[in-house]
PDB file of C-alpha atoms in Angstrom:
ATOM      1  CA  UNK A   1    -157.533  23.634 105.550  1.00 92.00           C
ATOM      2  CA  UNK A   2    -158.755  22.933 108.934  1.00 94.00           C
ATOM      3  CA  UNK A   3    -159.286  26.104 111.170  1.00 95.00           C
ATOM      4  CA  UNK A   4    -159.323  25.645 115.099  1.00 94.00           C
ATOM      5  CA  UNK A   5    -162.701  24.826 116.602  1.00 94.00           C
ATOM      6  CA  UNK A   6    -163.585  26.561 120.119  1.00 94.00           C
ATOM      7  CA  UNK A   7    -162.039  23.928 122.664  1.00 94.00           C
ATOM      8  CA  UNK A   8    -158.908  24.029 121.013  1.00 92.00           C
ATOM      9  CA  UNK A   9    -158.761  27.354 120.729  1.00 93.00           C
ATOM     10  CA  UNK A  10    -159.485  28.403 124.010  1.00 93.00           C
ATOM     11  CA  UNK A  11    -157.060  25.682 124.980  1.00 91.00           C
ATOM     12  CA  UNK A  12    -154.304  27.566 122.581  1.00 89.00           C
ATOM     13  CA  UNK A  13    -155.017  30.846 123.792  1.00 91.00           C
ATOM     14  CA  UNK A  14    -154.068  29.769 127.897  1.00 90.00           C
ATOM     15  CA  UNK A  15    -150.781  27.883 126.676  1.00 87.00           C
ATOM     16  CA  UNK A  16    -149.167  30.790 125.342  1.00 86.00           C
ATOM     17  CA  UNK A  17    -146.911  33.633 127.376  1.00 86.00           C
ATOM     18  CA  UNK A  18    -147.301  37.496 127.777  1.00 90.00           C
ATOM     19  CA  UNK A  19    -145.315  38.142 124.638  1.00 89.00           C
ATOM     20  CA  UNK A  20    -146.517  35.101 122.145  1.00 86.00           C
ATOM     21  CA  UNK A  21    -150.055  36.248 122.993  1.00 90.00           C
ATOM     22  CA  UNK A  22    -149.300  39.832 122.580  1.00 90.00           C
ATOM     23  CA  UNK A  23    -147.981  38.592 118.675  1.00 88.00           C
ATOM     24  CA  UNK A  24    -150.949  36.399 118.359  1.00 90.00           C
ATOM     25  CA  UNK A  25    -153.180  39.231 118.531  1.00 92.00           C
ATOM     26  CA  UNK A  26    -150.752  41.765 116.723  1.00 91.00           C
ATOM     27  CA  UNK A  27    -151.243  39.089 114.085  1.00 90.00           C
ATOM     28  CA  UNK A  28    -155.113  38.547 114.596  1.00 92.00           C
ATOM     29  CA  UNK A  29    -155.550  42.422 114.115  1.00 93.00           C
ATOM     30  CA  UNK A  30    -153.717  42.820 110.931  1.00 91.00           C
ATOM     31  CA  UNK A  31    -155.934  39.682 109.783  1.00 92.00           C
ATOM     32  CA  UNK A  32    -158.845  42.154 110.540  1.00 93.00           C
ATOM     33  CA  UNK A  33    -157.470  45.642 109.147  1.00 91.00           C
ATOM     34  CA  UNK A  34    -155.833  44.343 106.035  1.00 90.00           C
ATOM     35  CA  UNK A  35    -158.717  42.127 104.922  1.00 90.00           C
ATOM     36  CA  UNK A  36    -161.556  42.400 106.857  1.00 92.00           C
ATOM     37  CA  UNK A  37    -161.180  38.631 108.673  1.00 92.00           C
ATOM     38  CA  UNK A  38    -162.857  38.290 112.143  1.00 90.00           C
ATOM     39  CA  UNK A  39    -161.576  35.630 114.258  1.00 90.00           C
ATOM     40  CA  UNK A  40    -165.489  34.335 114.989  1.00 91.00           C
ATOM     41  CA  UNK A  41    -166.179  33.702 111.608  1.00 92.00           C
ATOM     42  CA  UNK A  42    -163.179  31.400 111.718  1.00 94.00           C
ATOM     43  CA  UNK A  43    -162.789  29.580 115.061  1.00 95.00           C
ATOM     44  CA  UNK A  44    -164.913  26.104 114.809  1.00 95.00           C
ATOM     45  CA  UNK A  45    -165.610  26.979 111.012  1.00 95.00           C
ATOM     46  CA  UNK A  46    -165.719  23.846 108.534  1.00 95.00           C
ATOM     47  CA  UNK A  47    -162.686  22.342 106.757  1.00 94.00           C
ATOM     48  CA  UNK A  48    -162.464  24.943 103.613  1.00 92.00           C
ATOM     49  CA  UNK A  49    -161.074  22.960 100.031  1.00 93.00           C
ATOM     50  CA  UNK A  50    -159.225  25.383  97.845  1.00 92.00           C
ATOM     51  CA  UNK A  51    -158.495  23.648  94.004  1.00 91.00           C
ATOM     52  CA  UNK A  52    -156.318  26.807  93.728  1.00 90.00           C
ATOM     53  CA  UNK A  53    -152.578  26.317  95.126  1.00 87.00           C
ATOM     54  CA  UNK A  54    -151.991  29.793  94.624  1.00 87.00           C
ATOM     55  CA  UNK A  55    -153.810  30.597  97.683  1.00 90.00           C
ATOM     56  CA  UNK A  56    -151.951  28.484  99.540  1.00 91.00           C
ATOM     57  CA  UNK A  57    -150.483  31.414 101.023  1.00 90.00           C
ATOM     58  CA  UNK A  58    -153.138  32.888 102.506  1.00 92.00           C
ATOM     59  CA  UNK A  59    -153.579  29.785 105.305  1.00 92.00           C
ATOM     60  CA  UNK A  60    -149.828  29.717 106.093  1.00 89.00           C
ATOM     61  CA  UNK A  61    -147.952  33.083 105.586  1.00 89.00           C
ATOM     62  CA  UNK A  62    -147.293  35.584 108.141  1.00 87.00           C
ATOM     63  CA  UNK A  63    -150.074  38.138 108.566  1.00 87.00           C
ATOM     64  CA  UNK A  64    -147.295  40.873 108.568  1.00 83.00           C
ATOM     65  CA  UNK A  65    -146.089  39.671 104.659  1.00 77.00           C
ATOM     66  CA  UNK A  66    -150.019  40.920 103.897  1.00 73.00           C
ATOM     67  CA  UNK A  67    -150.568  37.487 102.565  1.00 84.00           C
ATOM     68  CA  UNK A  68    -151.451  35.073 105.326  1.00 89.00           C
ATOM     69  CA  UNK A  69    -155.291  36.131 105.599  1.00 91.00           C
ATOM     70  CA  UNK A  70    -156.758  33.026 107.738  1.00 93.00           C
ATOM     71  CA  UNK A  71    -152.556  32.047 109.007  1.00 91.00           C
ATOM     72  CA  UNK A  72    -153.415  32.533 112.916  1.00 91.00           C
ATOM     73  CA  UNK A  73    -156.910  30.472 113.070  1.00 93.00           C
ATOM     74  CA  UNK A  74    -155.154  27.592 110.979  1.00 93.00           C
ATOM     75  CA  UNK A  75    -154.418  24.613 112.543  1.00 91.00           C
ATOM     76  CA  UNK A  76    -153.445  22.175 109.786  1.00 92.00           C
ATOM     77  CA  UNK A  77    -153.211  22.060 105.769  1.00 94.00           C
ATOM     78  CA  UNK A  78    -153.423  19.270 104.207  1.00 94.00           C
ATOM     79  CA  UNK A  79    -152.268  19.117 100.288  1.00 93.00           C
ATOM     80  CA  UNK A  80    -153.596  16.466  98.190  1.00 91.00           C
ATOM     81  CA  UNK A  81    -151.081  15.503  95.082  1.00 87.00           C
ATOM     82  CA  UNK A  82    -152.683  13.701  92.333  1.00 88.00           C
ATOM     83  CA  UNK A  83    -149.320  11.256  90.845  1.00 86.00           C
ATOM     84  CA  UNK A  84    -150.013   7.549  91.439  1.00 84.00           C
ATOM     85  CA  UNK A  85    -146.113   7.045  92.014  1.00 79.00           C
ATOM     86  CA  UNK A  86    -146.159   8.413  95.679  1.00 79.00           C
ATOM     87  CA  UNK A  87    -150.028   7.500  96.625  1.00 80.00           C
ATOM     88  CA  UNK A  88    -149.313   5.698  99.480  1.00 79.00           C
ATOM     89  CA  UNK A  89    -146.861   8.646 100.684  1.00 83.00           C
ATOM     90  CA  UNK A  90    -147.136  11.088 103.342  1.00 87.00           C
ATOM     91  CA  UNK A  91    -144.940  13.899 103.902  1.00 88.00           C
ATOM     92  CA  UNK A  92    -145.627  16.535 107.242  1.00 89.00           C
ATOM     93  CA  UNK A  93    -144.126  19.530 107.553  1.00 88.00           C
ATOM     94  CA  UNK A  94    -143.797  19.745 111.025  1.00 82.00           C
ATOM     95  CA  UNK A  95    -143.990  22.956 113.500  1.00 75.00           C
ATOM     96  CA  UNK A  96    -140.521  24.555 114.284  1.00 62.00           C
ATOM     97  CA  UNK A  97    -138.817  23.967 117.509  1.00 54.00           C
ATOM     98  CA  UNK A  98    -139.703  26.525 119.536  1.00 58.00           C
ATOM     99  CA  UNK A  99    -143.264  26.638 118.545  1.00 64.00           C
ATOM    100  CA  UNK A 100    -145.083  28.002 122.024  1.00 64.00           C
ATOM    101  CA  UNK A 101    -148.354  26.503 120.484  1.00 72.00           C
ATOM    102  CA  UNK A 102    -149.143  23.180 122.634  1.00 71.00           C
ATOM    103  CA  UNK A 103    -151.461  22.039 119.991  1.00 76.00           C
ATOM    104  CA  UNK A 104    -148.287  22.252 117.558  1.00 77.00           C
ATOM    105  CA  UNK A 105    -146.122  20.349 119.889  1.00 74.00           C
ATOM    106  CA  UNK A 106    -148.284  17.630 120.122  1.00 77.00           C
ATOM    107  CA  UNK A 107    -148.689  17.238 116.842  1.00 78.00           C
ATOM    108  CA  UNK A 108    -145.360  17.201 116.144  1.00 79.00           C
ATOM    109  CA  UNK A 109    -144.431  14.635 118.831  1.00 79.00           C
ATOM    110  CA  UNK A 110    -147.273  12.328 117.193  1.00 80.00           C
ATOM    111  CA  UNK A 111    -146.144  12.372 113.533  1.00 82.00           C
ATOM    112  CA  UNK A 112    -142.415  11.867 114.815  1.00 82.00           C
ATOM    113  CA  UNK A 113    -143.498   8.778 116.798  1.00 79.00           C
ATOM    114  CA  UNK A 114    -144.971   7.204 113.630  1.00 80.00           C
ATOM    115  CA  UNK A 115    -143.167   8.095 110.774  1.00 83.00           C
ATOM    116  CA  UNK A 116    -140.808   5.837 108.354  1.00 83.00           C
ATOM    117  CA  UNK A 117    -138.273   8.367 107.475  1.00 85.00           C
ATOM    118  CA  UNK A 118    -137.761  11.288 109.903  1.00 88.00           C
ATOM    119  CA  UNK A 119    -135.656  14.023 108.116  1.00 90.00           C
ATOM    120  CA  UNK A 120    -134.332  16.461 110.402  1.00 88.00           C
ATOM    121  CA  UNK A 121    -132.940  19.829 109.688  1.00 86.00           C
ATOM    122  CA  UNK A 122    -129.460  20.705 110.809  1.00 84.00           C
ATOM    123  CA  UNK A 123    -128.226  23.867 110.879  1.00 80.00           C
ATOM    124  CA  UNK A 124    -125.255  24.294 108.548  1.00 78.00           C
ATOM    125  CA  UNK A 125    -122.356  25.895 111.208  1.00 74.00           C
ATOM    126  CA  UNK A 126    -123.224  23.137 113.846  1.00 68.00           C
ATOM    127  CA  UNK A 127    -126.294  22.428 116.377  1.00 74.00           C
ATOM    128  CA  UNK A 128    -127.286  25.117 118.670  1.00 72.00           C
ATOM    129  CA  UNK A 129    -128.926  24.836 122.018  1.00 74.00           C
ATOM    130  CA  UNK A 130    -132.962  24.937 120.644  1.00 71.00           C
ATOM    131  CA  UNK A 131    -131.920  21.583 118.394  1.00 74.00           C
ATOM    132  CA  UNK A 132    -130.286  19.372 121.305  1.00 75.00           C
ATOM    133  CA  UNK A 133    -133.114  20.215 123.683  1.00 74.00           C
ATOM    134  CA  UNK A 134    -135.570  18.768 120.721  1.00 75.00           C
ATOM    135  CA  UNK A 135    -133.794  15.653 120.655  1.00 78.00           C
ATOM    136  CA  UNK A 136    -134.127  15.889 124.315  1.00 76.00           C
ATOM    137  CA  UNK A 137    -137.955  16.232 123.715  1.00 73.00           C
ATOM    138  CA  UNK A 138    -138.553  14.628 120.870  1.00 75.00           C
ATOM    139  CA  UNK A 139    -135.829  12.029 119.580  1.00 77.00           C
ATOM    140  CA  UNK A 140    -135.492   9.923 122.482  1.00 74.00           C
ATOM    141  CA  UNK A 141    -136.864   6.761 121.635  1.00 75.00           C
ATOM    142  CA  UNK A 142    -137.003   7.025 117.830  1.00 81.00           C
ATOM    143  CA  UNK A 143    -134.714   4.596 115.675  1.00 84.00           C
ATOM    144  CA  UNK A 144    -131.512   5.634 113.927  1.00 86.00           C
ATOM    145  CA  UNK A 145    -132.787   3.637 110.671  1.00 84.00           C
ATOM    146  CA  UNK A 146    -135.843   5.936 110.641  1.00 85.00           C
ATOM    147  CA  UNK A 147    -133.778   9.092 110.742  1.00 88.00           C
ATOM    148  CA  UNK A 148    -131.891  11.486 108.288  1.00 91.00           C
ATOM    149  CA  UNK A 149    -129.870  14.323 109.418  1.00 92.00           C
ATOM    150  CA  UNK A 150    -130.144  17.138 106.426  1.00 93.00           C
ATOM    151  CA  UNK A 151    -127.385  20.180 106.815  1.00 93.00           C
ATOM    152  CA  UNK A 152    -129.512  22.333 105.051  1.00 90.00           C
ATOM    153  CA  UNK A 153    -128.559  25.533 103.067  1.00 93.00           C
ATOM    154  CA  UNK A 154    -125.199  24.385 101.737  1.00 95.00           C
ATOM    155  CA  UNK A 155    -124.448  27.234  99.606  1.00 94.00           C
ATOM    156  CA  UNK A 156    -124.217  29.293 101.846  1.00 93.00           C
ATOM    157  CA  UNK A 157    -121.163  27.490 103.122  1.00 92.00           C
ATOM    158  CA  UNK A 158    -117.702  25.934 101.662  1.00 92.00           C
ATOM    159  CA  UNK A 159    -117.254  22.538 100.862  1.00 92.00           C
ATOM    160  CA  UNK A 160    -114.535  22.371 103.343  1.00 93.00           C
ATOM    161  CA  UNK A 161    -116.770  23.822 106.356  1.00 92.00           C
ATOM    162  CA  UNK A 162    -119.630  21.175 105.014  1.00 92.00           C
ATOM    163  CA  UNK A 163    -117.034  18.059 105.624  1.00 92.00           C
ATOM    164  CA  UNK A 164    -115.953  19.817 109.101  1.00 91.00           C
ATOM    165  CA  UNK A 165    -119.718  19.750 110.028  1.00 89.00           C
ATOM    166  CA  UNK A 166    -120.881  16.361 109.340  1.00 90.00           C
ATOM    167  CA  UNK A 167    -117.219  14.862 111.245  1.00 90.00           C
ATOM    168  CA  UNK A 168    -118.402  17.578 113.781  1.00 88.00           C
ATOM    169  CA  UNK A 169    -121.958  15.774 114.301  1.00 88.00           C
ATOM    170  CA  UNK A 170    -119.605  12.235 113.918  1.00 88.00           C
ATOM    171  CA  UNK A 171    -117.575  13.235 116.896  1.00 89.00           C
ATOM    172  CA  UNK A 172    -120.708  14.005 118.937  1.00 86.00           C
ATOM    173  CA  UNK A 173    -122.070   9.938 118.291  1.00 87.00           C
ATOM    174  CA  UNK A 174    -118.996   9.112 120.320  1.00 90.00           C
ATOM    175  CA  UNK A 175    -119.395  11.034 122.995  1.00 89.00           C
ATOM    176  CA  UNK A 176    -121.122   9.060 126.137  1.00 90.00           C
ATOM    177  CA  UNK A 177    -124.004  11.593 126.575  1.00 85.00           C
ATOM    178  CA  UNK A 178    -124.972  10.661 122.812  1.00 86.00           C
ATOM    179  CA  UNK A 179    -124.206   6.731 122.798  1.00 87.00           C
ATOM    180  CA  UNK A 180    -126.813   6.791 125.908  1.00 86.00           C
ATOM    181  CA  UNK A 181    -129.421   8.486 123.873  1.00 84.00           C
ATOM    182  CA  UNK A 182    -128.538   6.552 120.094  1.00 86.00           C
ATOM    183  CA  UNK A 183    -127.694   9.289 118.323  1.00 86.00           C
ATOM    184  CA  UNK A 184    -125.236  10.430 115.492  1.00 87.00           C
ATOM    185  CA  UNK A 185    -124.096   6.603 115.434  1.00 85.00           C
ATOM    186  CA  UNK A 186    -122.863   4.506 112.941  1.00 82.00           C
ATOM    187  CA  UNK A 187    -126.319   3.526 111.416  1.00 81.00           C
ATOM    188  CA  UNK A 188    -127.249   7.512 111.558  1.00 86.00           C
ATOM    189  CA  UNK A 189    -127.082   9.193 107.812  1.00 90.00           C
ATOM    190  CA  UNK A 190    -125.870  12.561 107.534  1.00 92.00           C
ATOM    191  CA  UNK A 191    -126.533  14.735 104.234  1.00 94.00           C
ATOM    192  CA  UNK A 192    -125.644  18.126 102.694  1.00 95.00           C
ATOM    193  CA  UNK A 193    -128.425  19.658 100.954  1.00 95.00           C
ATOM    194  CA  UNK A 194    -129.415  23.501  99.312  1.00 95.00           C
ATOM    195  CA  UNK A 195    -133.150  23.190  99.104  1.00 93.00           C
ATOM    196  CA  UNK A 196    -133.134  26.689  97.457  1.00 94.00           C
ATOM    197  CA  UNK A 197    -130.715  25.637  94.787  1.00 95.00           C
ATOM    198  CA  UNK A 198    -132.206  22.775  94.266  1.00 95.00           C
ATOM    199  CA  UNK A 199    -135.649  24.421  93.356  1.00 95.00           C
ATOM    200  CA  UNK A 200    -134.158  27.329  91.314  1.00 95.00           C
ATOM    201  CA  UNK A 201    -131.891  24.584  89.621  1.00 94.00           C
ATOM    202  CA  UNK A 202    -135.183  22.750  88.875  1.00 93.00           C
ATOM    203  CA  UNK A 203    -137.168  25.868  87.811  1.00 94.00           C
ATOM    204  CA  UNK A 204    -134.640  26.935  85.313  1.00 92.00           C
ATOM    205  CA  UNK A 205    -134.367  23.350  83.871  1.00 92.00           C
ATOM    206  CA  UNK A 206    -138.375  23.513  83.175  1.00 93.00           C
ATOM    207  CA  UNK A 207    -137.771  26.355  81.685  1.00 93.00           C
ATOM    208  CA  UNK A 208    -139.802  28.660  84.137  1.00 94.00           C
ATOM    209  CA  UNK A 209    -139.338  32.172  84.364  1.00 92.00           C
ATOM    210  CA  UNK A 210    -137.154  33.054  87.293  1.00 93.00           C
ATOM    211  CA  UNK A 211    -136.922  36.707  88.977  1.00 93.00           C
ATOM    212  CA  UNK A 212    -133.903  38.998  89.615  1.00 93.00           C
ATOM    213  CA  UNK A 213    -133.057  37.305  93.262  1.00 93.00           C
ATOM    214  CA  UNK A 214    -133.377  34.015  92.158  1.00 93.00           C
ATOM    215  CA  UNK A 215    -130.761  34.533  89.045  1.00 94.00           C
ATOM    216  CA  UNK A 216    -128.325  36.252  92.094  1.00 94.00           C
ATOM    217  CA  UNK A 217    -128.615  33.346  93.909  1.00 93.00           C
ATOM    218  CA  UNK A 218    -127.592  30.391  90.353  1.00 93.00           C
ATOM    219  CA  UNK A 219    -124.969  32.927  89.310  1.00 93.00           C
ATOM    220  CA  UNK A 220    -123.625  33.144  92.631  1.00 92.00           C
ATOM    221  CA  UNK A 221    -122.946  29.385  92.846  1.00 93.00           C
ATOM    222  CA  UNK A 222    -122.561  28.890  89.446  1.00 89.00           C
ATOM    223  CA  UNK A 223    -123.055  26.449  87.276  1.00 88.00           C
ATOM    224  CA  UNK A 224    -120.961  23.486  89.187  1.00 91.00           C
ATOM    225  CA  UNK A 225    -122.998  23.809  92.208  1.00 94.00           C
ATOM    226  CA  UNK A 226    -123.969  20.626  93.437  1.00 95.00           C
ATOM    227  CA  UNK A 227    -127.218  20.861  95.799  1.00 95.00           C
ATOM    228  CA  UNK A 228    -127.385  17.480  96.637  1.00 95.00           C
ATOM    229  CA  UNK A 229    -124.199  15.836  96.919  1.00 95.00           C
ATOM    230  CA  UNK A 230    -125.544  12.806  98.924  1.00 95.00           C
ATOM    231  CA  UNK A 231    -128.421  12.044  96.501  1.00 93.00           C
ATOM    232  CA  UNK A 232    -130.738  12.910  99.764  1.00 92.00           C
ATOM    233  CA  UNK A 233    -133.662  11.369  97.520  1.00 89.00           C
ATOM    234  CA  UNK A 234    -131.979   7.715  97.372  1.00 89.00           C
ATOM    235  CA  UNK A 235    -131.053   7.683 101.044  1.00 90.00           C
ATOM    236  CA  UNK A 236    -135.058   9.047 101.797  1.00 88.00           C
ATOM    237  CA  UNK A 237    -136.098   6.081  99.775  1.00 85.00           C
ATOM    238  CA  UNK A 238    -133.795   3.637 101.543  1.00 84.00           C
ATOM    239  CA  UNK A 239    -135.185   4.621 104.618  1.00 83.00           C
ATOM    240  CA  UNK A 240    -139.234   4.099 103.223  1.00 81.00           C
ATOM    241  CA  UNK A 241    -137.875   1.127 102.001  1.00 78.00           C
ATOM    242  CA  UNK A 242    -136.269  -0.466 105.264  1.00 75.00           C
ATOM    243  CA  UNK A 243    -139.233   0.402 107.410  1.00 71.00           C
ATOM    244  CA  UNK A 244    -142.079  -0.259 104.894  1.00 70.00           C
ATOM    245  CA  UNK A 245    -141.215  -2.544 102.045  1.00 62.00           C
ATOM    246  CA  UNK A 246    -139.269  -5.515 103.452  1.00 58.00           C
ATOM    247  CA  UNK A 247    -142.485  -5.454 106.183  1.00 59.00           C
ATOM    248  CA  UNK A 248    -144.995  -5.875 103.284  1.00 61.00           C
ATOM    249  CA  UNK A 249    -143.138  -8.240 101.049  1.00 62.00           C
ATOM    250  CA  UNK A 250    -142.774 -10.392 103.930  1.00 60.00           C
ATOM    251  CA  UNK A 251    -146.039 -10.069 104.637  1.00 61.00           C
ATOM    252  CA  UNK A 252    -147.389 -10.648 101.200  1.00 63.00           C
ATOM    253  CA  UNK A 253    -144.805 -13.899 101.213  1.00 66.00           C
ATOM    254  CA  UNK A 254    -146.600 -15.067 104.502  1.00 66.00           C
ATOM    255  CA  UNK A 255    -150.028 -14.579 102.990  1.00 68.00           C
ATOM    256  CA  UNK A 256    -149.564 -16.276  99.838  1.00 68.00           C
ATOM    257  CA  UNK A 257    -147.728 -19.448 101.422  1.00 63.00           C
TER     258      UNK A 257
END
């Protein structure tokens, strides 16, 4: 976990509005009264190494859940997973789109610029006004073999209104406005996913221990639920693929002749 040193704190602090600063320090205070963490022992501290994933939460939850202890002097997390098979893989969870932080939005700009396989979350009932000003911000520029479109949180909709949303985001890659910018085009993939099915699916399968909400939530789709109709893994793994692998095997070719 790296924590903000001074400069960029200072830096954070003059970025943000009247009412994200007011929630900063709502935030900062219930850091202090609920466990006793002072923003000065924080600010420019050293990276801190947990071996204990369990208190993962304490770096990233909201203060007001009475689990994120350190949340508002974090600036990144990294998470180390030790499986050969995806060594050489990277995944960033990026900040959300509206994030006032303008340490956040550069960060996110930077890992969108230079990733392989940009998976972007769709609302499921359409695009609203804070996703087309991100592609506005953000997009532009990036390749349509590097993206994936996700419609996340499927269950929650029918099968019908999933099909109307994906020819919905079809219909917009014909549109001038979105030719001119390369997006939603032909080369574009669009997927339907339920990332919390998915998990619970996976849980129950390992034979974890699941709690009342989580059993609402199988029984409620029931056991024919697909959560990933599109096989979002394959088409990830295309993507990798396209941008990384044919670039090293040609490159291994060239080396060896």
């Amino acid at each position: 976990m790296n924590f903000y040193d001074k400069t960029e704190w200072k830096e954070l602090l003059a970025s943000l509005d009247p009412e994200n600063l007011r929630q900063l320090n709502e935030r900062i205070q219930l850091c202090a009264e609920q466990h006793g963490i002072d923003q000065d022992e924080c600010i420019g501290a050293p990276p801190r190494k947990e071996m204990d994933l369990r208190k993962l939460e304490e770096f990233v939850s909201d203060p007001k859940s009475k689990k994120g202890k350190y949340t508002p002097f974090v600036k990144d997390v990294h998470i180390f997973v030790h499986n050969k098979s995806i060594q050489d893989v990277r995944i960033v969870d990026t900040p959300g789109l509206n994030d006032p932080n303008v340490i956040n939005s550069r960060e996110t700009t930077k890992w969108i610029k230079n990733t392989h396989a940009l998976i972007f979350l769709l609302p499921n009932k359409g695009l609203d006004e804070s996703s087309l000003n991100f592609f506005d911000t953000h997009l532009l520029g990036t390749r349509p073999s590097n993206r994936v479109w996700v419609i996340n949180k499927i269950d929650d909709i029918t099968e019908e209104d999933l099909q109307k949303t994906k020819a919905y985001i079809r219909q917009l890659g014909q549109q001038e406005e979105f030719k001119q910018k390369d997006l939603f085009g032909r080369d574009e993939r669009v997927c339907g996913y339920s990332a919390l099915i998915a998990m619970l699916k996976n849980m129950d399968h390992k034979g974890m221990q699941l709690n009342e909400d989580q059993v609402y939530h199988l029984d409620n789709v029931g056991e024919d639920f697909n959560p990933d109709p599109d096989k979002l893994g394959n088409v990830i793994g295309e993507r990798l693929y396209q941008n990384t692998g044919v670039k090293r095997i040609v490159a291994g070719f060239t080396a060896i002749n």
